[in-house]
CSV table of N, CA and C in Angstrom, one decimal:
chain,number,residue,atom,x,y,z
A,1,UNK,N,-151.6,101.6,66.9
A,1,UNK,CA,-151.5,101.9,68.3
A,1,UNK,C,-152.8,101.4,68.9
A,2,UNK,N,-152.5,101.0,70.1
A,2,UNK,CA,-154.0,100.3,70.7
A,2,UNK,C,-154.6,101.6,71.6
A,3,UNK,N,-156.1,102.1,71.2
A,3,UNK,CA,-156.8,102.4,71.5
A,3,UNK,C,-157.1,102.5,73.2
A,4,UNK,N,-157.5,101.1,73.6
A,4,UNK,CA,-157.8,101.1,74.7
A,4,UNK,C,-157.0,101.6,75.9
A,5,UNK,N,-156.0,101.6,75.5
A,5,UNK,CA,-154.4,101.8,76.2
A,5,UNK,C,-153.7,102.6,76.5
A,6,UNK,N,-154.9,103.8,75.7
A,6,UNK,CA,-154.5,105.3,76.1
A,6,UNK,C,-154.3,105.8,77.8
A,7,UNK,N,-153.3,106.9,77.7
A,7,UNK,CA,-152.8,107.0,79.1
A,7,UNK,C,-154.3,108.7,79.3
A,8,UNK,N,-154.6,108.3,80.1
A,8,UNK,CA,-155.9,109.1,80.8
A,8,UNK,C,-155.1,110.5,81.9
A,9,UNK,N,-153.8,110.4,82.4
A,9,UNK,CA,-153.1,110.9,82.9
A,9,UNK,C,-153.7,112.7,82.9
A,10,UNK,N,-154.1,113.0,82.1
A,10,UNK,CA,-154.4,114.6,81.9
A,10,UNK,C,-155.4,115.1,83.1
A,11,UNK,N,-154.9,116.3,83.5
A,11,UNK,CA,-156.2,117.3,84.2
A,11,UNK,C,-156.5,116.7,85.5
A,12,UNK,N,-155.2,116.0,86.0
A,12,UNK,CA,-155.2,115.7,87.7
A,12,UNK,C,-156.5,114.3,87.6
A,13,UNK,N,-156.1,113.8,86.3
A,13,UNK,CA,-157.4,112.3,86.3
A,13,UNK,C,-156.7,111.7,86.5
A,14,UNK,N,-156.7,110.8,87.6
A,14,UNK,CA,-155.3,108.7,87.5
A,14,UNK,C,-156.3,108.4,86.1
A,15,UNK,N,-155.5,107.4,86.1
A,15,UNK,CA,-155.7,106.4,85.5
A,15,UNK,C,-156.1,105.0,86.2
A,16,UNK,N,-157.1,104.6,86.0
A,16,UNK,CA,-157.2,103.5,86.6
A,16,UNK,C,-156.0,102.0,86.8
A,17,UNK,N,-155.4,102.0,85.7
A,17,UNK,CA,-154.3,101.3,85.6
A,17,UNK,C,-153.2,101.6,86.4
A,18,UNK,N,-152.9,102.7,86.5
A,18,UNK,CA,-152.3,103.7,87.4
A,18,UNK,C,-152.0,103.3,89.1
A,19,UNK,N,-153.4,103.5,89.3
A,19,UNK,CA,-154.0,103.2,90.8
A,19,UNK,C,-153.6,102.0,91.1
A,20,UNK,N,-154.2,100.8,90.0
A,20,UNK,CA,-154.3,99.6,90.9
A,20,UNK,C,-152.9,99.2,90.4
A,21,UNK,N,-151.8,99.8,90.0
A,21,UNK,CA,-150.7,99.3,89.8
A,21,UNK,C,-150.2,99.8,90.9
A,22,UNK,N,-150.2,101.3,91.6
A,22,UNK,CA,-149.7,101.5,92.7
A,22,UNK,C,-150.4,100.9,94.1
A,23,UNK,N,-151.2,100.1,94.3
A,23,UNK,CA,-151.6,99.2,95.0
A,23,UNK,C,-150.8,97.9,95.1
A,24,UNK,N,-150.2,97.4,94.0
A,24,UNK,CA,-149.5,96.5,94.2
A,24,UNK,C,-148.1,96.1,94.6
A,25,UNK,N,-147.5,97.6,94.8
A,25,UNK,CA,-146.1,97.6,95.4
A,25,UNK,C,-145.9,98.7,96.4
A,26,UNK,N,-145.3,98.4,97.0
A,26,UNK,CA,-144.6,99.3,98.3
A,26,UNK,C,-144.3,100.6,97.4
A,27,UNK,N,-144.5,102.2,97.8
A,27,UNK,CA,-143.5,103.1,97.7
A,27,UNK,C,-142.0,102.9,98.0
A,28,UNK,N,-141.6,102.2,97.5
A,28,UNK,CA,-140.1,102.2,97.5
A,28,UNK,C,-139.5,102.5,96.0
A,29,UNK,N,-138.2,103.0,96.3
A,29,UNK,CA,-137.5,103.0,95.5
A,29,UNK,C,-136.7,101.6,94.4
A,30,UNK,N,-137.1,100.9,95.2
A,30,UNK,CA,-136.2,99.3,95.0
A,30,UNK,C,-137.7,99.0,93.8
A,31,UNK,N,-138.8,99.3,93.6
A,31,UNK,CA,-139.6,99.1,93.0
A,31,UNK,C,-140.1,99.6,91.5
A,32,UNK,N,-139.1,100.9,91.4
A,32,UNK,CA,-139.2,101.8,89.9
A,32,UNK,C,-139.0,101.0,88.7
A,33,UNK,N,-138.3,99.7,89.0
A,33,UNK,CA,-137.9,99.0,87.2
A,33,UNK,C,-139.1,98.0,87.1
A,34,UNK,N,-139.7,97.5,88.0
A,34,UNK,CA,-140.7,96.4,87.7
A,34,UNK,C,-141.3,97.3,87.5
A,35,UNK,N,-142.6,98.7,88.2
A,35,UNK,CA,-143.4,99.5,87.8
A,35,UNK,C,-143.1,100.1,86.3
A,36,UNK,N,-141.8,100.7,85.8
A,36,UNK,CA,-142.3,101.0,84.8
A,36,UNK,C,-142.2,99.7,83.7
A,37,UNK,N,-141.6,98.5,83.9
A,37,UNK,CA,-141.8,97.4,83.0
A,37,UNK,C,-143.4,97.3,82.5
A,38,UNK,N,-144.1,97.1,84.1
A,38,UNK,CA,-145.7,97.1,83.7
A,38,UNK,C,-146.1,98.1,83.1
A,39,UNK,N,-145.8,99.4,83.6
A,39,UNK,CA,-146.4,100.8,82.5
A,39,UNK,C,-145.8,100.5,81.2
A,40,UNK,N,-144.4,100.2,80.3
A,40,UNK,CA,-144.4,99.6,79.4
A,40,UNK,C,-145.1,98.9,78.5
A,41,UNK,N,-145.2,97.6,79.1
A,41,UNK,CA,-145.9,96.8,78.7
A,41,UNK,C,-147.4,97.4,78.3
A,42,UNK,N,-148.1,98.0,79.3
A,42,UNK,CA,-149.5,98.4,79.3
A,42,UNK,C,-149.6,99.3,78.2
A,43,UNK,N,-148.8,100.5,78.1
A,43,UNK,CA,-149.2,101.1,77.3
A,43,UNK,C,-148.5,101.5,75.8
A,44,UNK,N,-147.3,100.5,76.1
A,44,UNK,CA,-146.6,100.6,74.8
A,44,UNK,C,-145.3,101.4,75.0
A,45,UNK,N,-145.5,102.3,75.6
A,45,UNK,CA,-144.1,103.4,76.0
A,45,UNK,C,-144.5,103.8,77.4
A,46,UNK,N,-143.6,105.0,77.9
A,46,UNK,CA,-143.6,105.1,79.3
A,46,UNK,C,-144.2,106.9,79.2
A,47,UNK,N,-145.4,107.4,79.3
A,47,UNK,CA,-145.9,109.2,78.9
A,47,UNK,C,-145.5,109.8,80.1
A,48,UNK,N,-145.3,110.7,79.8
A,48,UNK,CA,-144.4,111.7,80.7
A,48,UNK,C,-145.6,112.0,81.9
A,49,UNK,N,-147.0,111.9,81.4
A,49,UNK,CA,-148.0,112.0,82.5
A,49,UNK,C,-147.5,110.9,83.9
A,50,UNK,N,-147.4,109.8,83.4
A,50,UNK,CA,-147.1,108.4,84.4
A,50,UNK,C,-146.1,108.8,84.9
A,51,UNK,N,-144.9,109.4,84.3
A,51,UNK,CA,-143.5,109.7,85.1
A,51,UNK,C,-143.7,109.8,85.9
A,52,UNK,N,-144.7,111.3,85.9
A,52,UNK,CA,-145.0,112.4,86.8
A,52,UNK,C,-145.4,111.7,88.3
A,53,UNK,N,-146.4,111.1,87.8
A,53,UNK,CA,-147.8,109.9,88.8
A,53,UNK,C,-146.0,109.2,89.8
A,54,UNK,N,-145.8,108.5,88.7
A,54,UNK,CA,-144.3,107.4,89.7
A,54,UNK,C,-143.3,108.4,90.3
A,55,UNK,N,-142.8,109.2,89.9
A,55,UNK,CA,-142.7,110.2,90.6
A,55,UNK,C,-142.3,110.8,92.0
A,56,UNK,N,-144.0,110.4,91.9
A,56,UNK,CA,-144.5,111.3,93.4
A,56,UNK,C,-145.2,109.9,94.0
A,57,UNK,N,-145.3,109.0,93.2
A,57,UNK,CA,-145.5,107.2,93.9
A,57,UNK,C,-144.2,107.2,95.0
A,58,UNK,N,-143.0,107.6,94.1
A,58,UNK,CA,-141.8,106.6,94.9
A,58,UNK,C,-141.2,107.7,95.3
A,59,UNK,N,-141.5,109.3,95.7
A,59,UNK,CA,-140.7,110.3,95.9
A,59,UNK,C,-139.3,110.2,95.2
A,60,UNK,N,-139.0,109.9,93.8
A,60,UNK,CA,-138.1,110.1,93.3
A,60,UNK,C,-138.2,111.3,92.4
A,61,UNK,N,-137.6,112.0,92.2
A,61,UNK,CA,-136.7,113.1,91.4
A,61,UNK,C,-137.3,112.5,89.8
A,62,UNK,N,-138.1,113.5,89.3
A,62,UNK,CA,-138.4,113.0,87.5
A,62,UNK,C,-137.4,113.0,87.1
A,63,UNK,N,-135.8,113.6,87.0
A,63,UNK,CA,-134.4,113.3,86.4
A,63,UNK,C,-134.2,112.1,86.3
A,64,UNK,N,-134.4,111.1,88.1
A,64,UNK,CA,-133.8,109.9,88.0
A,64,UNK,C,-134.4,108.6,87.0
A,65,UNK,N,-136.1,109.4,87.2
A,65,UNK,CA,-137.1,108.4,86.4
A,65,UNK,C,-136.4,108.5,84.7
A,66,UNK,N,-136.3,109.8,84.3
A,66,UNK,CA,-136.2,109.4,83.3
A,66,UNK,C,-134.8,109.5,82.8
A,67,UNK,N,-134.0,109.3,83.7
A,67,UNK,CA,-132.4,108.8,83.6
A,67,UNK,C,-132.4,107.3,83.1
A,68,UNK,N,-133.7,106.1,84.1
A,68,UNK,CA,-133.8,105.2,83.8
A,68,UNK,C,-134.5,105.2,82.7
A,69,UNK,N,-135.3,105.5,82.2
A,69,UNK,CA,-136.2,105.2,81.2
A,69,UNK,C,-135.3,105.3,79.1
A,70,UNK,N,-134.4,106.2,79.8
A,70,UNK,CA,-133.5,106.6,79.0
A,70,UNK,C,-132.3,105.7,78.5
A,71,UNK,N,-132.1,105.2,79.8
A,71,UNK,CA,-130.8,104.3,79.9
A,71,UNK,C,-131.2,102.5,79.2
A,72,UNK,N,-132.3,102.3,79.6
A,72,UNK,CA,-132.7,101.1,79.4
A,72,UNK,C,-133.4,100.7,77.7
A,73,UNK,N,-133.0,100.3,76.8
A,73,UNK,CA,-133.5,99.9,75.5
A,73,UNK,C,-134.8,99.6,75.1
A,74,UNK,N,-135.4,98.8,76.5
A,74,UNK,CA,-136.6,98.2,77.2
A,74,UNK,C,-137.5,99.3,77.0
A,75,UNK,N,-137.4,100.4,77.4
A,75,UNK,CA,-138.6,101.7,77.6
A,75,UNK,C,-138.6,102.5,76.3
A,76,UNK,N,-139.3,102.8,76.4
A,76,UNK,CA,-139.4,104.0,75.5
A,76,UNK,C,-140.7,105.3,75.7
A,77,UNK,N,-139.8,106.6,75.5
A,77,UNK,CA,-141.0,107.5,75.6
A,77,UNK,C,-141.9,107.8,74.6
A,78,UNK,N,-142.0,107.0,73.3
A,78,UNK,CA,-143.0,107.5,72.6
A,78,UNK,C,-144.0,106.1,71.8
A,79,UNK,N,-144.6,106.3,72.0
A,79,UNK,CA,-145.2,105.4,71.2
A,79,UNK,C,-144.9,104.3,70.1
A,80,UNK,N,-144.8,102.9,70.4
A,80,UNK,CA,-144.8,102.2,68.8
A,80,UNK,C,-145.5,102.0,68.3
A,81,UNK,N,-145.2,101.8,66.6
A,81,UNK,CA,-146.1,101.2,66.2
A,81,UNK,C,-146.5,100.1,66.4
A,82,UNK,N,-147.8,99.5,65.8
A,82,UNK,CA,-148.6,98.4,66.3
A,82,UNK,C,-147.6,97.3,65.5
A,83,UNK,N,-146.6,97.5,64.3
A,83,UNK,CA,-145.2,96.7,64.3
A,83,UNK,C,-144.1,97.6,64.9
A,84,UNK,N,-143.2,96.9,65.4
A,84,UNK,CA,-142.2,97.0,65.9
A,84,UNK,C,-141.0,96.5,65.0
A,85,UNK,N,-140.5,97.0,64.3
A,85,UNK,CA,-139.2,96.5,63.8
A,85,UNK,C,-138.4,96.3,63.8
A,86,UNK,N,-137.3,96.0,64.2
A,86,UNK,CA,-136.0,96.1,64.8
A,86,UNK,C,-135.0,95.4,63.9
A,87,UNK,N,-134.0,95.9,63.6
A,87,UNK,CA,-132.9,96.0,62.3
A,87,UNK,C,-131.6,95.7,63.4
A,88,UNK,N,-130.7,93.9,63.7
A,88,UNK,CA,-129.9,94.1,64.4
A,88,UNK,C,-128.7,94.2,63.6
A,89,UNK,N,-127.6,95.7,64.0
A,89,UNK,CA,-126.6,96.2,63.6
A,89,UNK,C,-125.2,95.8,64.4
A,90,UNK,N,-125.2,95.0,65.2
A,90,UNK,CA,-124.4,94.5,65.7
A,90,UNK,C,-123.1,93.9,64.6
A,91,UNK,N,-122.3,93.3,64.6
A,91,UNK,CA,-120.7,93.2,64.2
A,91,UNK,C,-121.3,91.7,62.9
A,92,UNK,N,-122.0,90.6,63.8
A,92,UNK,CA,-122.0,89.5,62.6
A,92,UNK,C,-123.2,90.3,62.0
A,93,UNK,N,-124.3,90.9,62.2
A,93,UNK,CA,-125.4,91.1,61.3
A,93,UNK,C,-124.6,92.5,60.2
A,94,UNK,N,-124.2,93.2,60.8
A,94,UNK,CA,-123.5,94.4,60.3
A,94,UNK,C,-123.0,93.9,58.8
A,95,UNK,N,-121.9,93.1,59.2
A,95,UNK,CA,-120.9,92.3,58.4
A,95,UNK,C,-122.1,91.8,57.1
A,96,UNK,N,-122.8,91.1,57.7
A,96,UNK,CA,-123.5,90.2,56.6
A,96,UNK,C,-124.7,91.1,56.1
A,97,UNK,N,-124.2,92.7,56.0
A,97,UNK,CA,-125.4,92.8,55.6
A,97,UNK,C,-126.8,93.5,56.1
A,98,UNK,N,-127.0,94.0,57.3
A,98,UNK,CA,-128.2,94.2,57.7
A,98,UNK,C,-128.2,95.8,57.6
A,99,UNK,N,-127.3,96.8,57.4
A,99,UNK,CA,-127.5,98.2,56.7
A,99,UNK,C,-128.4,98.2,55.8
A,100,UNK,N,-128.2,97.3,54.8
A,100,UNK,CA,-129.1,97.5,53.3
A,100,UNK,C,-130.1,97.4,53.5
A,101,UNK,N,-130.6,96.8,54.8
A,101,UNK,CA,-131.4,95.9,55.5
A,101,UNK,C,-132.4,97.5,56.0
A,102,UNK,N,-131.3,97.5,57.0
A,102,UNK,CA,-132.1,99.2,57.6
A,102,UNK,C,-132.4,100.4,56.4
A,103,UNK,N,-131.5,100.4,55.7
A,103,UNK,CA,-131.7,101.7,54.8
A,103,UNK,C,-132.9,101.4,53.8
A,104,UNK,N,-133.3,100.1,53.5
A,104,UNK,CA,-134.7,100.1,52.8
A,104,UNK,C,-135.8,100.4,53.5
A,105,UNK,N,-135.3,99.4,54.6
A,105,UNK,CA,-136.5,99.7,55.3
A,105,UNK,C,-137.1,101.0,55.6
A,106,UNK,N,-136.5,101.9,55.7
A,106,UNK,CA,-136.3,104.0,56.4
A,106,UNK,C,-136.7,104.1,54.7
A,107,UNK,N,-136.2,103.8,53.4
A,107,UNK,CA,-137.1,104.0,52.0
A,107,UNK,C,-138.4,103.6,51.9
A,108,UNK,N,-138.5,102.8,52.7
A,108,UNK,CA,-140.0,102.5,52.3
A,108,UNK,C,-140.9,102.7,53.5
A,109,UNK,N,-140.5,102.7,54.8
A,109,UNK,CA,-141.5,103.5,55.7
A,109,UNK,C,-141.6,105.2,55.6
A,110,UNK,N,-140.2,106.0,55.2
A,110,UNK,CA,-139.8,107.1,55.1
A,110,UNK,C,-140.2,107.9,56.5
A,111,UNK,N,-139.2,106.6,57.5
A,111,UNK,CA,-138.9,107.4,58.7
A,111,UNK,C,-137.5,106.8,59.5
A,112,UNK,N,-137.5,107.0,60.1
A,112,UNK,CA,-135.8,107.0,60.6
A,112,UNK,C,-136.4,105.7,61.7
A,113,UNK,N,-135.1,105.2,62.5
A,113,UNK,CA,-135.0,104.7,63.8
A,113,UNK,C,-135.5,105.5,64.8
A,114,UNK,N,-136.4,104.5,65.3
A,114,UNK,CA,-137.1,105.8,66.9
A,114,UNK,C,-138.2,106.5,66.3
A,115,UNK,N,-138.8,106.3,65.3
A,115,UNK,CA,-139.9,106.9,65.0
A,115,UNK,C,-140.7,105.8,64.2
A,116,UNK,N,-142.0,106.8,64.6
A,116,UNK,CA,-143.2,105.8,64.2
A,116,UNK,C,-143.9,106.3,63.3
A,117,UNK,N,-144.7,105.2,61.7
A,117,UNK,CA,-145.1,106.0,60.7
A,117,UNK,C,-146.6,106.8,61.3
A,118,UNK,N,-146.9,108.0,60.6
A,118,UNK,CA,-147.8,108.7,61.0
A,118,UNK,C,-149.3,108.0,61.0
A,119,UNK,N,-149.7,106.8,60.7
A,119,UNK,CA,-150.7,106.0,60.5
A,119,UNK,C,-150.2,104.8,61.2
A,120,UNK,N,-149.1,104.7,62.8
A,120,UNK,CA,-149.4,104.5,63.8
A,120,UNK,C,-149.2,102.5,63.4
A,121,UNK,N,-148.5,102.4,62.1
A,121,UNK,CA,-148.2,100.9,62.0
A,121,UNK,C,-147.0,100.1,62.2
A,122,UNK,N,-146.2,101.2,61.8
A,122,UNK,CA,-145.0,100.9,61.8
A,122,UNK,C,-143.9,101.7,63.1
A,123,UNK,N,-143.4,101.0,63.1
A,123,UNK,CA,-142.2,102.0,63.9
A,123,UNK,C,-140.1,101.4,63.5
A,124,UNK,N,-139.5,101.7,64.2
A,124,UNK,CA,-138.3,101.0,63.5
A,124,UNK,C,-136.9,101.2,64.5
A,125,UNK,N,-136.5,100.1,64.8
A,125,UNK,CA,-135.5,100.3,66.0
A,125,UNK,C,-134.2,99.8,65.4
A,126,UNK,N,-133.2,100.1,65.9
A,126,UNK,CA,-131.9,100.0,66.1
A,126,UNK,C,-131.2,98.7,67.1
A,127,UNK,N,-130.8,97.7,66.7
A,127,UNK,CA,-130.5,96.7,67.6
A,127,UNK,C,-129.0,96.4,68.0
A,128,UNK,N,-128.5,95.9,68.7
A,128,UNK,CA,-126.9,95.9,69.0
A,128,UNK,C,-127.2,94.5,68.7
A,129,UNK,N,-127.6,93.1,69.1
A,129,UNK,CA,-127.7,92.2,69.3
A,129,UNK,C,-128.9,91.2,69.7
A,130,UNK,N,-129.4,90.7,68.9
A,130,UNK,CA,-130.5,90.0,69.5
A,130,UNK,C,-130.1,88.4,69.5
A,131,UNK,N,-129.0,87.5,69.9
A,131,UNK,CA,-128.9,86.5,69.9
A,131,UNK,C,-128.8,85.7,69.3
A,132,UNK,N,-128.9,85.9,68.4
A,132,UNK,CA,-129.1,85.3,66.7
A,132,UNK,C,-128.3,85.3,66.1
A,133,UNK,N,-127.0,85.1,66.0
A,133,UNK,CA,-125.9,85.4,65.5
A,133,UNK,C,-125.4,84.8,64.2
A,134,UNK,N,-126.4,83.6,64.4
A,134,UNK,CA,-125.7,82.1,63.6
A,134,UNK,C,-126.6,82.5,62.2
A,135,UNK,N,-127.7,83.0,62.4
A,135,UNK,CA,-128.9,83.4,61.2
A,135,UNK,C,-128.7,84.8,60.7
A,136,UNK,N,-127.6,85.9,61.3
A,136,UNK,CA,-127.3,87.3,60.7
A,136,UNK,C,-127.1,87.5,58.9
A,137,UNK,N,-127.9,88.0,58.4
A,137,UNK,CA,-128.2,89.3,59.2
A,137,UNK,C,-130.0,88.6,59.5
A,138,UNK,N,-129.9,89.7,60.8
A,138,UNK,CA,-131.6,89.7,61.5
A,138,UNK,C,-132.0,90.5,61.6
A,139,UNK,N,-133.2,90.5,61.5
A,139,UNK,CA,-134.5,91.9,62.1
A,139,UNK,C,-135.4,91.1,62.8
A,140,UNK,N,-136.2,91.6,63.5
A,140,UNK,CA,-137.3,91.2,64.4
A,140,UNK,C,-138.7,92.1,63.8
A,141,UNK,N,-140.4,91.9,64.4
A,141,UNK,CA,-140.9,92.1,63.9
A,141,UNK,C,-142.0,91.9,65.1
A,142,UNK,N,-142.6,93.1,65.8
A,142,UNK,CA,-142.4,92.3,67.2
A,142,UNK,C,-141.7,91.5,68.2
A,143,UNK,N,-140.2,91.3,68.1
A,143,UNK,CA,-140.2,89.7,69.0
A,143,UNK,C,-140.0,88.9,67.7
A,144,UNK,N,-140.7,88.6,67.0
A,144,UNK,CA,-140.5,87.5,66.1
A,144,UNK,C,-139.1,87.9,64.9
A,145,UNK,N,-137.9,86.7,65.0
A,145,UNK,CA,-137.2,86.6,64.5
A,145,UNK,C,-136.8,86.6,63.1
A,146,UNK,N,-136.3,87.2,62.3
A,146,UNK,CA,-136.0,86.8,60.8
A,146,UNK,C,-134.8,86.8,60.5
A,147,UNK,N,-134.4,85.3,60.5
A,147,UNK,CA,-132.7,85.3,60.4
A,147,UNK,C,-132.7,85.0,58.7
A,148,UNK,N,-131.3,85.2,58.5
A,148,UNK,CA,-130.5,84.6,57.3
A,148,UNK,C,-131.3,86.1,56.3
A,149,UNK,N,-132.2,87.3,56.6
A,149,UNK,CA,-132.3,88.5,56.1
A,149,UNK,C,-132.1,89.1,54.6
A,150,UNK,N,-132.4,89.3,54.1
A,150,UNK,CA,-132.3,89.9,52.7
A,150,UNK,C,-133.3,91.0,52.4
A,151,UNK,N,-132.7,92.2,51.9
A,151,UNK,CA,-133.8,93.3,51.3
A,151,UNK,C,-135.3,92.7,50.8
A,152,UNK,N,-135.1,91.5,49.9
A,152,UNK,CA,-136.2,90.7,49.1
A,152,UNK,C,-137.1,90.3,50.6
A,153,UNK,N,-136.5,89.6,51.9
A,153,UNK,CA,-137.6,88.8,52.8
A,153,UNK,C,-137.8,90.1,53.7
A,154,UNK,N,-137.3,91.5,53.6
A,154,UNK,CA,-137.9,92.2,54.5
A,154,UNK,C,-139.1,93.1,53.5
A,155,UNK,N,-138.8,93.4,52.4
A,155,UNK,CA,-140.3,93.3,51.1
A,155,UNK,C,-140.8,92.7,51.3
A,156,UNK,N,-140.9,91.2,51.4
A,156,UNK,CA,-142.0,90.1,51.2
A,156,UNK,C,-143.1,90.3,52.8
A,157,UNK,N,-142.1,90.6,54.1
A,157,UNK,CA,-142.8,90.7,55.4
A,157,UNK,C,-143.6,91.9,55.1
A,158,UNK,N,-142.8,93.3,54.7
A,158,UNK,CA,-143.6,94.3,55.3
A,158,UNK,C,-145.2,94.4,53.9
A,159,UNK,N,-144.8,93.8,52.9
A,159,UNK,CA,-146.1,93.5,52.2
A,159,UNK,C,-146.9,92.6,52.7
A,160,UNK,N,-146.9,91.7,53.5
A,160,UNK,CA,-147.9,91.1,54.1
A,160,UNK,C,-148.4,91.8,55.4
A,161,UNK,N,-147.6,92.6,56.2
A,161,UNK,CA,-148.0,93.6,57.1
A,161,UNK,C,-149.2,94.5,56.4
A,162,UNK,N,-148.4,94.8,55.4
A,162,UNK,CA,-149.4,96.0,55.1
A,162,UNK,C,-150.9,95.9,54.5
A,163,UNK,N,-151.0,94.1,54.3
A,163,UNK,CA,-151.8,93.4,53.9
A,163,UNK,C,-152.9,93.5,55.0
A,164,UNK,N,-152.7,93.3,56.3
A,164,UNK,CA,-153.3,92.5,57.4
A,164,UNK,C,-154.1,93.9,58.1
């Protein structure tokens, strides 16, 4: 997890990031999915302190905020790890394979989908499809692609992970 990126939100403090993010858009409602894209981006997930902040930015209802936050694949409320994994379960990766794919991986981090290992390296997602259909089964790794998948090339990555 990055350090610098911590959300400051506690004890009625902004966040600086905060501020000059609500500087750059109108209180409107038509504005909630780009804002929290940037709060994404910035801090890795979307903390219920920021909700709060956007919130009372765009007079919306915390239900709606995190109706979207919920709805969208894109957000997430909890932290990743500094890798991101993502195991796609969709119909060609499924088919070819990519279960054996997920279930090692959950043996050898020894944590489920949607969570992150307690030393903040790992984390592990659930995918429907990432485009890649022709190279199934796939995982990602960050963003970065690994098609044509096997138990053996997801060992070989996360031992060089764990190297670095």
């Amino acid at each position: 997890m990055q350090e610098d990126k911590k959300c400051c939100c506690e004890e009625n403090k902004k966040d600086q990031f905060i501020e000059e993010l609500f500087l750059e858009y109108k209180p409107i409602k038509d504005n909630l999915i780009q804002i929290l894209n940037e709060i994404q981006e910035h801090y890795g997930y979307i903390p219920i302190e920021v909700q709060k902040e956007v919130s009372e930015f765009l007079s919306i209802p915390m239900a709606e905020i995190y109706g979207v936050v919920t709805f969208y694949s894109r957000f997430s409320l909890k932290p990743k790890g500094k890798y991101n994994i993502s195991i796609c379960l969709g119909t060609a990766c499924f088919v070819k394979g990519s279960q054996k794919i997920m279930d090692r991986l959950q043996e050898r981090l020894k944590i489920k989908p949607g969570e992150t290992t307690e030393d903040g390296l790992f984390s592990i997602e659930e995918t429907r499809c990432v485009g890649a259909c022709g190279l199934a089964p796939v995982f990602t790794v960050n963003g970065e692609v690994y098609g044509k998948a096997t138990v053996q090339k997801l060992d070989q990555v996360l031992d060089e992970l764990m190297k670095q």
